[in-house]
CSV table of C-alpha atoms in Angstrom, one decimal:
chain,number,residue,atom,x,y,z
A,1,UNK,CA,3.5,28.2,-3.2
A,2,UNK,CA,4.5,29.8,-6.5
A,3,UNK,CA,7.7,27.8,-7.2
A,4,UNK,CA,6.0,24.5,-6.3
A,5,UNK,CA,3.3,25.2,-8.9
A,6,UNK,CA,6.0,25.5,-11.5
A,7,UNK,CA,7.3,22.0,-10.7
A,8,UNK,CA,5.6,18.6,-10.6
A,9,UNK,CA,5.7,18.6,-6.9
A,10,UNK,CA,3.6,20.4,-4.2
A,11,UNK,CA,5.3,21.0,-0.9
A,12,UNK,CA,4.5,22.7,2.3
A,13,UNK,CA,6.3,22.8,5.7
A,14,UNK,CA,4.8,25.5,8.0
A,15,UNK,CA,3.5,25.9,11.6
A,16,UNK,CA,0.4,24.2,13.1
A,17,UNK,CA,-3.0,25.0,11.8
A,18,UNK,CA,-5.0,28.0,12.9
A,19,UNK,CA,-8.5,28.9,11.9
A,20,UNK,CA,-7.3,32.0,10.1
A,21,UNK,CA,-5.4,29.8,7.7
A,22,UNK,CA,-8.5,28.1,6.3
A,23,UNK,CA,-9.0,30.5,3.3
A,24,UNK,CA,-5.4,29.8,2.3
A,25,UNK,CA,-5.9,26.0,2.5
A,26,UNK,CA,-9.1,26.4,0.4
A,27,UNK,CA,-7.2,28.5,-2.1
A,28,UNK,CA,-4.4,26.0,-2.3
A,29,UNK,CA,-6.8,23.1,-2.9
A,30,UNK,CA,-8.6,25.0,-5.6
A,31,UNK,CA,-5.3,25.9,-7.3
A,32,UNK,CA,-4.2,22.2,-7.3
A,33,UNK,CA,-7.6,21.1,-8.6
A,34,UNK,CA,-7.4,23.5,-11.5
A,35,UNK,CA,-3.9,22.6,-12.5
A,36,UNK,CA,-3.3,21.3,-16.0
A,37,UNK,CA,0.2,20.1,-15.5
A,38,UNK,CA,0.8,16.5,-14.5
A,39,UNK,CA,0.9,16.0,-10.8
A,40,UNK,CA,3.4,13.2,-10.0
A,41,UNK,CA,4.0,13.9,-6.3
A,42,UNK,CA,2.2,15.5,-3.4
A,43,UNK,CA,3.9,16.5,-0.1
A,44,UNK,CA,2.7,17.9,3.1
A,45,UNK,CA,5.2,17.8,6.0
A,46,UNK,CA,5.0,19.0,9.6
A,47,UNK,CA,1.8,21.0,9.0
A,48,UNK,CA,-1.5,20.8,10.9
A,49,UNK,CA,-4.4,20.6,8.4
A,50,UNK,CA,-7.9,22.0,9.1
A,51,UNK,CA,-9.8,19.6,11.5
A,52,UNK,CA,-13.0,17.8,10.7
A,53,UNK,CA,-13.8,16.7,7.1
A,54,UNK,CA,-11.4,19.0,5.3
A,55,UNK,CA,-8.8,16.3,4.5
A,56,UNK,CA,-11.4,13.8,3.5
A,57,UNK,CA,-13.6,16.2,1.4
A,58,UNK,CA,-10.9,18.4,-0.1
A,59,UNK,CA,-7.5,16.7,-0.1
A,60,UNK,CA,-8.4,13.1,-0.9
A,61,UNK,CA,-10.4,14.2,-4.0
A,62,UNK,CA,-7.2,15.9,-5.2
A,63,UNK,CA,-5.4,12.5,-5.0
A,64,UNK,CA,-8.3,10.9,-6.9
A,65,UNK,CA,-8.1,13.5,-9.6
A,66,UNK,CA,-4.4,12.9,-10.1
A,67,UNK,CA,-4.8,9.1,-10.0
A,68,UNK,CA,-4.7,6.6,-12.8
A,69,UNK,CA,-8.4,6.9,-13.6
A,70,UNK,CA,-7.8,10.4,-15.0
A,71,UNK,CA,-5.3,10.2,-17.8
A,72,UNK,CA,-5.3,14.0,-18.5
A,73,UNK,CA,-3.9,14.6,-15.0
A,74,UNK,CA,-1.3,11.8,-15.2
A,75,UNK,CA,-0.3,9.3,-12.6
A,76,UNK,CA,0.4,10.0,-8.9
A,77,UNK,CA,3.6,8.3,-7.9
A,78,UNK,CA,4.5,9.6,-4.5
A,79,UNK,CA,2.5,11.0,-1.5
A,80,UNK,CA,4.0,12.4,1.8
A,81,UNK,CA,1.6,13.2,4.6
A,82,UNK,CA,4.2,13.3,7.4
A,83,UNK,CA,3.3,14.9,10.8
A,84,UNK,CA,0.0,16.2,9.6
A,85,UNK,CA,-2.1,15.2,12.6
A,86,UNK,CA,-4.2,12.8,10.5
A,87,UNK,CA,-7.2,11.5,12.4
A,88,UNK,CA,-8.3,7.9,12.1
A,89,UNK,CA,-11.2,9.0,9.9
A,90,UNK,CA,-8.7,10.7,7.7
A,91,UNK,CA,-6.6,7.5,7.5
A,92,UNK,CA,-9.7,5.5,6.6
A,93,UNK,CA,-10.6,7.9,3.9
A,94,UNK,CA,-7.1,7.9,2.5
A,95,UNK,CA,-7.1,4.1,2.6
A,96,UNK,CA,-10.2,4.0,0.4
A,97,UNK,CA,-8.4,6.1,-2.2
A,98,UNK,CA,-5.3,3.8,-1.9
A,99,UNK,CA,-7.5,0.8,-2.6
A,100,UNK,CA,-8.6,2.3,-5.9
A,101,UNK,CA,-5.2,3.6,-6.9
A,102,UNK,CA,-2.8,1.6,-9.1
A,103,UNK,CA,0.2,3.9,-9.6
A,104,UNK,CA,1.5,5.0,-6.2
A,105,UNK,CA,5.0,3.8,-5.5
A,106,UNK,CA,6.0,5.7,-2.4
A,107,UNK,CA,4.0,6.6,0.7
A,108,UNK,CA,5.2,8.5,3.8
A,109,UNK,CA,2.8,8.6,6.8
A,110,UNK,CA,5.6,9.2,9.3
A,111,UNK,CA,4.9,11.2,12.5
A,112,UNK,CA,1.1,10.5,12.6
A,113,UNK,CA,-0.8,8.9,15.5
A,114,UNK,CA,-3.4,6.2,15.5
A,115,UNK,CA,-6.0,7.5,18.0
A,116,UNK,CA,-7.5,5.1,20.5
A,117,UNK,CA,-11.0,5.4,19.0
A,118,UNK,CA,-11.4,3.3,15.9
A,119,UNK,CA,-7.7,2.6,15.9
A,120,UNK,CA,-8.1,-1.1,15.1
A,121,UNK,CA,-10.3,-0.3,12.1
A,122,UNK,CA,-8.0,2.4,10.8
A,123,UNK,CA,-5.0,0.2,11.0
A,124,UNK,CA,-6.8,-2.7,9.4
A,125,UNK,CA,-8.2,-0.8,6.4
A,126,UNK,CA,-4.8,0.9,5.8
A,127,UNK,CA,-2.9,-2.3,6.1
A,128,UNK,CA,-5.3,-4.0,3.6
A,129,UNK,CA,-5.0,-1.2,1.1
A,130,UNK,CA,-1.2,-1.4,1.4
A,131,UNK,CA,-1.1,-5.2,1.1
A,132,UNK,CA,-3.3,-5.3,-2.1
A,133,UNK,CA,-1.7,-2.3,-3.8
A,134,UNK,CA,-0.1,-3.4,-7.1
A,135,UNK,CA,2.8,-0.9,-7.3
A,136,UNK,CA,3.6,0.5,-3.8
A,137,UNK,CA,7.2,-0.3,-3.0
A,138,UNK,CA,8.3,2.3,-0.4
A,139,UNK,CA,6.6,2.9,2.9
A,140,UNK,CA,7.7,5.2,5.8
A,141,UNK,CA,6.0,4.7,9.1
A,142,UNK,CA,8.7,6.3,11.2
A,143,UNK,CA,7.4,7.8,14.5
A,144,UNK,CA,3.8,6.5,13.7
A,145,UNK,CA,2.3,6.2,17.1
A,146,UNK,CA,0.2,3.0,17.4
A,147,UNK,CA,-0.8,4.2,20.9
A,148,UNK,CA,1.0,1.2,22.5
A,149,UNK,CA,-1.0,-1.3,20.5
A,150,UNK,CA,1.2,-4.1,19.2
A,151,UNK,CA,-1.8,-5.7,17.4
A,152,UNK,CA,-1.9,-2.6,15.1
A,153,UNK,CA,1.8,-2.8,14.6
A,154,UNK,CA,1.5,-6.5,13.7
A,155,UNK,CA,-1.2,-5.7,11.2
A,156,UNK,CA,0.9,-3.1,9.5
A,157,UNK,CA,3.9,-5.3,9.3
A,158,UNK,CA,1.9,-8.2,7.8
A,159,UNK,CA,0.8,-5.8,5.0
A,160,UNK,CA,4.3,-4.8,4.2
A,161,UNK,CA,5.8,-8.1,3.1
A,162,UNK,CA,6.0,-7.2,-0.6
A,163,UNK,CA,7.6,-3.8,-0.2
A,164,UNK,CA,11.2,-3.0,-1.2
A,165,UNK,CA,11.8,-0.3,1.4
A,166,UNK,CA,10.2,0.0,4.9
A,167,UNK,CA,11.1,2.5,7.6
A,168,UNK,CA,9.5,2.1,11.0
A,169,UNK,CA,10.0,2.9,14.6
A,170,UNK,CA,8.7,4.9,17.6
A,171,UNK,CA,10.2,6.1,20.9
A,172,UNK,CA,7.7,4.0,22.9
A,173,UNK,CA,8.3,0.7,21.0
A,174,UNK,CA,8.6,-2.1,23.5
A,175,UNK,CA,10.3,-5.5,23.5
A,176,UNK,CA,7.2,-7.2,22.1
A,177,UNK,CA,7.1,-4.7,19.3
A,178,UNK,CA,10.8,-5.4,18.5
A,179,UNK,CA,10.0,-9.2,18.6
A,180,UNK,CA,7.2,-8.7,16.1
A,181,UNK,CA,9.6,-6.8,13.8
A,182,UNK,CA,12.2,-9.5,14.1
A,183,UNK,CA,9.7,-12.2,13.1
A,184,UNK,CA,8.5,-10.1,10.2
A,185,UNK,CA,12.1,-9.8,8.9
A,186,UNK,CA,12.6,-13.5,9.3
A,187,UNK,CA,9.7,-14.4,7.0
A,188,UNK,CA,9.9,-11.8,4.3
A,189,UNK,CA,12.4,-11.9,1.4
A,190,UNK,CA,11.1,-8.9,-0.5
A,191,UNK,CA,12.2,-6.0,1.8
A,192,UNK,CA,15.7,-5.0,0.6
A,193,UNK,CA,16.0,-1.8,2.6
A,194,UNK,CA,14.7,-1.8,6.2
A,195,UNK,CA,15.2,0.9,8.8
A,196,UNK,CA,14.2,0.7,12.5
A,197,UNK,CA,14.6,3.8,14.6
A,198,UNK,CA,13.6,5.1,18.0
A,199,UNK,CA,12.1,8.3,16.6
């Protein structure tokens, strides 16, 4: 972690979560919270966070503290939470933050899964937050598993019409999903860089 603290970026890419890692997670969160340097970007990639309310009660407040409402801490421009095993409750909590944020420009949620329980609500609140965000321009949803639900995919696509860059795709995407994406591209003029992959 030391080198990351010296930069304006926090990065982690380690193995899945184990209960013995909890003290280190708590220490990391405390260190970030006490930082005086401006935090412009936050990145967690391919790492399993502590289950339960940890993300909602510990990580999301870090985003809020680095958001536009706290001038001393600067403005958060980029967040990556890729392959972090976010639950639907985590996504809903993050969406609440996103609704109140005005400065984020890039968001990477790739590699996460919308669980069957509360999936529709999670997709809806996230999509609404993305759609209404005043400055978000780049979104990565590659390998986001909508659990075979094309309604959730449609909701996310509808929210992305004003983005400049959109990356999307999953190994289980079907012909209906591809059709939804084709219709989305036909009616939006804002997206300048679009990537579709079978992740």
